[in-house]
């Protein structure tokens, strides 16, 4: 592809799915107190949609921004109001993800393969937070148990970074089919009270499949 024929701008939409590693702070805190058997890792996948804008500096290097949205999923409060079990790991509600960074690779006439690195932020509209705990008597008469009891949900922003690869197939001079496969790394910062809500990091597989226009 000649530089003179390179389309500088791209806009596109896509379907996105994230296979999320467990982010319930209760599980992190249980392990912090030594109760490994009480911590149950819950992994889920959640789907949504998003949009992307790309500026191609040259045929190898581009800068781009992306916004992804996952619609509302039942929160802890929803489950309690419907008399559903409250011990199911909370899903975090709606999620809004904003990313911006670079894409670099090779581009041929009909396809392109790139690596990408895009930091940004992700917002949960109902992120779980532990607000208190109590001491319970051991059923076997042994050492009293330090048990987490109170959990609330609230809006929260966290840093995330999208590192992965991109495959593009150029359907025509102005259209492109695109697949992204990424490791979305989310840093969950500590929340008050910090002894019950420590910081932790999770890696999450994220896949985007979409279509775009070049001009």
PDB file of C-alpha atoms in Angstrom:
ATOM      1  CA  UNK A   1       0.000   0.000   0.000  1.00  0.00           C
ATOM      2  CA  UNK A   2       1.493   3.326  -1.046  1.00  0.00           C
ATOM      3  CA  UNK A   3       1.580   6.165   1.479  1.00  0.00           C
ATOM      4  CA  UNK A   4      -0.354   8.380  -0.963  1.00  0.00           C
ATOM      5  CA  UNK A   5      -3.218   5.860  -0.992  1.00  0.00           C
ATOM      6  CA  UNK A   6      -3.414   5.433   2.768  1.00  0.00           C
ATOM      7  CA  UNK A   7      -6.718   6.506   4.279  1.00  0.00           C
ATOM      8  CA  UNK A   8      -5.866   8.652   7.275  1.00  0.00           C
ATOM      9  CA  UNK A   9      -9.116   8.421   9.259  1.00  0.00           C
ATOM     10  CA  UNK A  10     -11.246   5.502  10.388  1.00  0.00           C
ATOM     11  CA  UNK A  11     -14.489   5.336  12.353  1.00  0.00           C
ATOM     12  CA  UNK A  12     -16.118   2.099  13.366  1.00  0.00           C
ATOM     13  CA  UNK A  13     -18.449   0.241  15.655  1.00  0.00           C
ATOM     14  CA  UNK A  14     -18.096  -3.164  17.246  1.00  0.00           C
ATOM     15  CA  UNK A  15     -19.491  -5.821  19.537  1.00  0.00           C
ATOM     16  CA  UNK A  16     -17.343  -6.410  22.628  1.00  0.00           C
ATOM     17  CA  UNK A  17     -17.148  -9.221  25.154  1.00  0.00           C
ATOM     18  CA  UNK A  18     -15.014  -9.299  28.286  1.00  0.00           C
ATOM     19  CA  UNK A  19     -14.231 -12.493  30.213  1.00  0.00           C
ATOM     20  CA  UNK A  20     -13.771 -10.925  33.627  1.00  0.00           C
ATOM     21  CA  UNK A  21     -11.625 -12.380  36.358  1.00  0.00           C
ATOM     22  CA  UNK A  22     -13.102 -12.189  39.852  1.00  0.00           C
ATOM     23  CA  UNK A  23     -13.288  -8.618  41.211  1.00  0.00           C
ATOM     24  CA  UNK A  24     -15.302  -9.106  44.400  1.00  0.00           C
ATOM     25  CA  UNK A  25     -13.293  -7.351  47.163  1.00  0.00           C
ATOM     26  CA  UNK A  26     -14.818  -9.735  49.717  1.00  0.00           C
ATOM     27  CA  UNK A  27     -12.808 -12.603  48.233  1.00  0.00           C
ATOM     28  CA  UNK A  28      -9.597 -10.555  48.375  1.00  0.00           C
ATOM     29  CA  UNK A  29     -10.297  -9.638  52.007  1.00  0.00           C
ATOM     30  CA  UNK A  30     -11.162 -13.209  53.012  1.00  0.00           C
ATOM     31  CA  UNK A  31      -7.753 -14.316  51.737  1.00  0.00           C
ATOM     32  CA  UNK A  32      -6.098 -11.380  53.505  1.00  0.00           C
ATOM     33  CA  UNK A  33      -7.558 -12.678  56.793  1.00  0.00           C
ATOM     34  CA  UNK A  34      -6.462 -16.235  55.999  1.00  0.00           C
ATOM     35  CA  UNK A  35      -9.876 -17.717  55.137  1.00  0.00           C
ATOM     36  CA  UNK A  36      -8.947 -19.141  51.741  1.00  0.00           C
ATOM     37  CA  UNK A  37     -11.778 -21.674  51.802  1.00  0.00           C
ATOM     38  CA  UNK A  38     -14.328 -18.860  52.113  1.00  0.00           C
ATOM     39  CA  UNK A  39     -13.145 -17.092  48.956  1.00  0.00           C
ATOM     40  CA  UNK A  40     -14.893 -18.287  45.819  1.00  0.00           C
ATOM     41  CA  UNK A  41     -13.459 -16.992  42.552  1.00  0.00           C
ATOM     42  CA  UNK A  42     -16.302 -16.048  40.240  1.00  0.00           C
ATOM     43  CA  UNK A  43     -15.477 -15.395  36.600  1.00  0.00           C
ATOM     44  CA  UNK A  44     -18.095 -14.122  34.189  1.00  0.00           C
ATOM     45  CA  UNK A  45     -18.385 -12.843  30.663  1.00  0.00           C
ATOM     46  CA  UNK A  46     -20.288  -9.690  29.805  1.00  0.00           C
ATOM     47  CA  UNK A  47     -21.067  -8.300  26.371  1.00  0.00           C
ATOM     48  CA  UNK A  48     -21.745  -4.825  25.075  1.00  0.00           C
ATOM     49  CA  UNK A  49     -20.988  -2.488  22.203  1.00  0.00           C
ATOM     50  CA  UNK A  50     -18.587   0.306  21.387  1.00  0.00           C
ATOM     51  CA  UNK A  51     -17.152   2.802  18.937  1.00  0.00           C
ATOM     52  CA  UNK A  52     -13.684   3.664  17.705  1.00  0.00           C
ATOM     53  CA  UNK A  53     -11.850   6.521  15.991  1.00  0.00           C
ATOM     54  CA  UNK A  54      -8.414   5.977  14.401  1.00  0.00           C
ATOM     55  CA  UNK A  55      -5.899   8.345  12.815  1.00  0.00           C
ATOM     56  CA  UNK A  56      -3.268   6.599  10.682  1.00  0.00           C
ATOM     57  CA  UNK A  57       0.024   8.488  10.955  1.00  0.00           C
ATOM     58  CA  UNK A  58       1.552   6.167   8.370  1.00  0.00           C
ATOM     59  CA  UNK A  59       0.893   2.631   7.165  1.00  0.00           C
ATOM     60  CA  UNK A  60       2.474   1.135  10.305  1.00  0.00           C
ATOM     61  CA  UNK A  61       1.602   3.541  13.119  1.00  0.00           C
ATOM     62  CA  UNK A  62      -1.792   4.870  14.239  1.00  0.00           C
ATOM     63  CA  UNK A  63      -3.315   6.558  17.266  1.00  0.00           C
ATOM     64  CA  UNK A  64      -6.866   5.733  18.277  1.00  0.00           C
ATOM     65  CA  UNK A  65      -9.537   6.147  20.895  1.00  0.00           C
ATOM     66  CA  UNK A  66     -12.296   3.753  21.879  1.00  0.00           C
ATOM     67  CA  UNK A  67     -15.399   3.789  24.070  1.00  0.00           C
ATOM     68  CA  UNK A  68     -17.198   0.604  25.184  1.00  0.00           C
ATOM     69  CA  UNK A  69     -20.447   0.239  27.099  1.00  0.00           C
ATOM     70  CA  UNK A  70     -21.869  -2.814  28.864  1.00  0.00           C
ATOM     71  CA  UNK A  71     -25.599  -2.409  29.622  1.00  0.00           C
ATOM     72  CA  UNK A  72     -26.972  -2.760  33.121  1.00  0.00           C
ATOM     73  CA  UNK A  73     -26.739  -6.143  34.819  1.00  0.00           C
ATOM     74  CA  UNK A  74     -28.654  -6.897  38.022  1.00  0.00           C
ATOM     75  CA  UNK A  75     -26.940  -5.385  41.062  1.00  0.00           C
ATOM     76  CA  UNK A  76     -26.810  -6.674  44.620  1.00  0.00           C
ATOM     77  CA  UNK A  77     -29.730  -4.431  45.554  1.00  0.00           C
ATOM     78  CA  UNK A  78     -31.772  -5.822  42.638  1.00  0.00           C
ATOM     79  CA  UNK A  79     -31.219  -9.363  43.864  1.00  0.00           C
ATOM     80  CA  UNK A  80     -32.148  -8.515  47.446  1.00  0.00           C
ATOM     81  CA  UNK A  81     -35.368  -6.800  46.348  1.00  0.00           C
ATOM     82  CA  UNK A  82     -36.293  -9.932  44.350  1.00  0.00           C
ATOM     83  CA  UNK A  83     -35.471 -12.256  47.278  1.00  0.00           C
ATOM     84  CA  UNK A  84     -32.603 -13.804  45.351  1.00  0.00           C
ATOM     85  CA  UNK A  85     -29.441 -15.079  47.103  1.00  0.00           C
ATOM     86  CA  UNK A  86     -27.222 -12.211  48.233  1.00  0.00           C
ATOM     87  CA  UNK A  87     -24.046 -14.302  48.354  1.00  0.00           C
ATOM     88  CA  UNK A  88     -23.732 -14.423  44.562  1.00  0.00           C
ATOM     89  CA  UNK A  89     -20.714 -12.379  43.492  1.00  0.00           C
ATOM     90  CA  UNK A  90     -21.883  -8.883  42.496  1.00  0.00           C
ATOM     91  CA  UNK A  91     -21.555  -8.095  38.778  1.00  0.00           C
ATOM     92  CA  UNK A  92     -20.787  -4.385  39.159  1.00  0.00           C
ATOM     93  CA  UNK A  93     -23.733  -3.065  37.154  1.00  0.00           C
ATOM     94  CA  UNK A  94     -23.245  -0.986  34.010  1.00  0.00           C
ATOM     95  CA  UNK A  95     -19.693  -0.469  32.797  1.00  0.00           C
ATOM     96  CA  UNK A  96     -18.229   2.331  30.671  1.00  0.00           C
ATOM     97  CA  UNK A  97     -14.704   1.854  29.313  1.00  0.00           C
ATOM     98  CA  UNK A  98     -12.607   4.610  27.721  1.00  0.00           C
ATOM     99  CA  UNK A  99      -9.285   3.844  26.000  1.00  0.00           C
ATOM    100  CA  UNK A 100      -6.713   5.806  24.013  1.00  0.00           C
ATOM    101  CA  UNK A 101      -3.324   4.815  22.655  1.00  0.00           C
ATOM    102  CA  UNK A 102      -1.282   3.517  19.744  1.00  0.00           C
ATOM    103  CA  UNK A 103      -1.416   0.703  17.204  1.00  0.00           C
ATOM    104  CA  UNK A 104       1.694  -0.474  15.329  1.00  0.00           C
ATOM    105  CA  UNK A 105       2.271  -3.272  12.822  1.00  0.00           C
ATOM    106  CA  UNK A 106       2.252  -4.272   9.178  1.00  0.00           C
ATOM    107  CA  UNK A 107      -0.290  -3.365   6.537  1.00  0.00           C
ATOM    108  CA  UNK A 108      -0.738  -5.037   3.172  1.00  0.00           C
ATOM    109  CA  UNK A 109      -3.178  -4.422   0.328  1.00  0.00           C
ATOM    110  CA  UNK A 110      -5.948  -6.595   1.752  1.00  0.00           C
ATOM    111  CA  UNK A 111      -5.097  -7.021   5.437  1.00  0.00           C
ATOM    112  CA  UNK A 112      -3.159  -5.669   8.392  1.00  0.00           C
ATOM    113  CA  UNK A 113      -1.787  -7.140  11.639  1.00  0.00           C
ATOM    114  CA  UNK A 114      -0.959  -4.838  14.547  1.00  0.00           C
ATOM    115  CA  UNK A 115      -0.020  -4.733  18.213  1.00  0.00           C
ATOM    116  CA  UNK A 116      -1.759  -2.168  20.408  1.00  0.00           C
ATOM    117  CA  UNK A 117      -1.311  -0.529  23.803  1.00  0.00           C
ATOM    118  CA  UNK A 118      -4.100   1.720  25.078  1.00  0.00           C
ATOM    119  CA  UNK A 119      -4.446   2.973  28.661  1.00  0.00           C
ATOM    120  CA  UNK A 120      -7.671   4.434  29.976  1.00  0.00           C
ATOM    121  CA  UNK A 121     -10.373   4.183  32.622  1.00  0.00           C
ATOM    122  CA  UNK A 122     -13.338   1.953  33.355  1.00  0.00           C
ATOM    123  CA  UNK A 123     -16.397   2.984  35.380  1.00  0.00           C
ATOM    124  CA  UNK A 124     -18.642   0.604  37.322  1.00  0.00           C
ATOM    125  CA  UNK A 125     -21.968   2.105  38.336  1.00  0.00           C
ATOM    126  CA  UNK A 126     -22.427  -0.459  41.153  1.00  0.00           C
ATOM    127  CA  UNK A 127     -19.011  -1.651  42.311  1.00  0.00           C
ATOM    128  CA  UNK A 128     -19.075  -3.760  45.516  1.00  0.00           C
ATOM    129  CA  UNK A 129     -17.502  -2.432  48.711  1.00  0.00           C
ATOM    130  CA  UNK A 130     -17.195  -4.056  52.142  1.00  0.00           C
ATOM    131  CA  UNK A 131     -18.297  -1.634  54.854  1.00  0.00           C
ATOM    132  CA  UNK A 132     -18.026  -3.743  58.026  1.00  0.00           C
ATOM    133  CA  UNK A 133     -17.486  -7.104  59.672  1.00  0.00           C
ATOM    134  CA  UNK A 134     -18.390  -8.906  62.878  1.00  0.00           C
ATOM    135  CA  UNK A 135     -16.990 -11.666  65.095  1.00  0.00           C
ATOM    136  CA  UNK A 136     -18.944 -14.939  65.030  1.00  0.00           C
ATOM    137  CA  UNK A 137     -18.635 -17.904  67.344  1.00  0.00           C
ATOM    138  CA  UNK A 138     -17.035 -20.941  65.755  1.00  0.00           C
ATOM    139  CA  UNK A 139     -19.538 -23.800  65.217  1.00  0.00           C
ATOM    140  CA  UNK A 140     -16.880 -26.226  66.495  1.00  0.00           C
ATOM    141  CA  UNK A 141     -16.178 -24.207  69.621  1.00  0.00           C
ATOM    142  CA  UNK A 142     -12.741 -23.120  68.445  1.00  0.00           C
ATOM    143  CA  UNK A 143     -11.309 -19.702  67.644  1.00  0.00           C
ATOM    144  CA  UNK A 144     -13.997 -17.075  66.903  1.00  0.00           C
ATOM    145  CA  UNK A 145     -14.389 -16.308  63.198  1.00  0.00           C
ATOM    146  CA  UNK A 146     -13.871 -12.865  61.716  1.00  0.00           C
ATOM    147  CA  UNK A 147     -16.708 -12.727  59.203  1.00  0.00           C
ATOM    148  CA  UNK A 148     -17.445 -10.081  56.570  1.00  0.00           C
ATOM    149  CA  UNK A 149     -21.070  -9.011  56.760  1.00  0.00           C
ATOM    150  CA  UNK A 150     -21.866  -5.609  55.329  1.00  0.00           C
ATOM    151  CA  UNK A 151     -21.532  -4.972  51.585  1.00  0.00           C
ATOM    152  CA  UNK A 152     -22.672  -2.000  49.537  1.00  0.00           C
ATOM    153  CA  UNK A 153     -22.415  -0.947  45.887  1.00  0.00           C
ATOM    154  CA  UNK A 154     -21.405   2.456  44.580  1.00  0.00           C
ATOM    155  CA  UNK A 155     -20.046   4.121  41.392  1.00  0.00           C
ATOM    156  CA  UNK A 156     -16.285   3.781  40.979  1.00  0.00           C
ATOM    157  CA  UNK A 157     -13.586   4.597  38.397  1.00  0.00           C
ATOM    158  CA  UNK A 158     -10.466   2.464  37.938  1.00  0.00           C
ATOM    159  CA  UNK A 159      -7.390   2.576  35.713  1.00  0.00           C
ATOM    160  CA  UNK A 160      -7.225  -0.037  32.985  1.00  0.00           C
ATOM    161  CA  UNK A 161      -4.873  -0.767  30.106  1.00  0.00           C
ATOM    162  CA  UNK A 162      -5.649  -2.660  26.919  1.00  0.00           C
ATOM    163  CA  UNK A 163      -2.687  -4.641  25.529  1.00  0.00           C
ATOM    164  CA  UNK A 164      -3.144  -7.011  22.615  1.00  0.00           C
ATOM    165  CA  UNK A 165      -3.385  -7.540  18.901  1.00  0.00           C
ATOM    166  CA  UNK A 166      -5.512  -6.411  15.965  1.00  0.00           C
ATOM    167  CA  UNK A 167      -6.373  -8.120  12.706  1.00  0.00           C
ATOM    168  CA  UNK A 168      -7.905  -6.037   9.898  1.00  0.00           C
ATOM    169  CA  UNK A 169      -9.319  -7.219   6.595  1.00  0.00           C
ATOM    170  CA  UNK A 170      -9.896  -4.490   4.002  1.00  0.00           C
ATOM    171  CA  UNK A 171     -13.175  -5.271   2.281  1.00  0.00           C
ATOM    172  CA  UNK A 172     -12.724  -2.293  -0.040  1.00  0.00           C
ATOM    173  CA  UNK A 173     -10.769   0.961  -0.207  1.00  0.00           C
ATOM    174  CA  UNK A 174     -13.114   2.491   2.348  1.00  0.00           C
ATOM    175  CA  UNK A 175     -14.346  -0.414   4.491  1.00  0.00           C
ATOM    176  CA  UNK A 176     -12.598  -2.646   7.017  1.00  0.00           C
ATOM    177  CA  UNK A 177     -13.518  -5.694   9.091  1.00  0.00           C
ATOM    178  CA  UNK A 178     -11.614  -5.743  12.392  1.00  0.00           C
ATOM    179  CA  UNK A 179     -11.007  -8.204  15.242  1.00  0.00           C
ATOM    180  CA  UNK A 180      -9.247  -7.200  18.492  1.00  0.00           C
ATOM    181  CA  UNK A 181      -7.975  -9.677  21.102  1.00  0.00           C
ATOM    182  CA  UNK A 182      -6.692  -8.072  24.285  1.00  0.00           C
ATOM    183  CA  UNK A 183      -5.576  -8.528  27.841  1.00  0.00           C
ATOM    184  CA  UNK A 184      -7.500  -5.807  29.672  1.00  0.00           C
ATOM    185  CA  UNK A 185      -5.646  -5.186  32.923  1.00  0.00           C
ATOM    186  CA  UNK A 186      -7.736  -3.437  35.590  1.00  0.00           C
ATOM    187  CA  UNK A 187      -6.214  -1.955  38.741  1.00  0.00           C
ATOM    188  CA  UNK A 188      -8.859  -1.883  41.486  1.00  0.00           C
ATOM    189  CA  UNK A 189      -7.728   0.793  43.923  1.00  0.00           C
ATOM    190  CA  UNK A 190      -8.371   0.426  47.636  1.00  0.00           C
ATOM    191  CA  UNK A 191     -11.569   1.907  49.050  1.00  0.00           C
ATOM    192  CA  UNK A 192     -12.529   3.044  52.522  1.00  0.00           C
ATOM    193  CA  UNK A 193     -12.253   1.271  54.887  1.00  0.00           C
ATOM    194  CA  UNK A 194      -8.990   0.242  53.256  1.00  0.00           C
ATOM    195  CA  UNK A 195      -8.317  -2.680  55.610  1.00  0.00           C
ATOM    196  CA  UNK A 196     -11.468  -4.341  54.207  1.00  0.00           C
ATOM    197  CA  UNK A 197     -11.095  -3.163  50.599  1.00  0.00           C
ATOM    198  CA  UNK A 198      -7.429  -3.521  49.553  1.00  0.00           C
ATOM    199  CA  UNK A 199      -6.005  -2.765  46.114  1.00  0.00           C
ATOM    200  CA  UNK A 200      -5.674  -5.618  43.628  1.00  0.00           C
ATOM    201  CA  UNK A 201      -5.144  -6.199  39.902  1.00  0.00           C
ATOM    202  CA  UNK A 202      -6.998  -8.496  37.516  1.00  0.00           C
ATOM    203  CA  UNK A 203      -6.313  -9.637  33.931  1.00  0.00           C
ATOM    204  CA  UNK A 204      -9.332 -10.019  31.657  1.00  0.00           C
ATOM    205  CA  UNK A 205      -9.629 -11.413  28.141  1.00  0.00           C
ATOM    206  CA  UNK A 206     -11.511  -8.946  25.892  1.00  0.00           C
ATOM    207  CA  UNK A 207     -12.545  -9.508  22.273  1.00  0.00           C
ATOM    208  CA  UNK A 208     -13.984  -6.931  19.851  1.00  0.00           C
ATOM    209  CA  UNK A 209     -15.481  -7.749  16.476  1.00  0.00           C
ATOM    210  CA  UNK A 210     -16.583  -4.877  14.254  1.00  0.00           C
ATOM    211  CA  UNK A 211     -16.751  -2.936  11.024  1.00  0.00           C
ATOM    212  CA  UNK A 212     -15.337   0.455  10.050  1.00  0.00           C
ATOM    213  CA  UNK A 213     -15.152   3.105   7.355  1.00  0.00           C
ATOM    214  CA  UNK A 214     -11.939   4.708   6.080  1.00  0.00           C
ATOM    215  CA  UNK A 215     -11.715   8.153   4.588  1.00  0.00           C
TER     216      UNK A 215
END
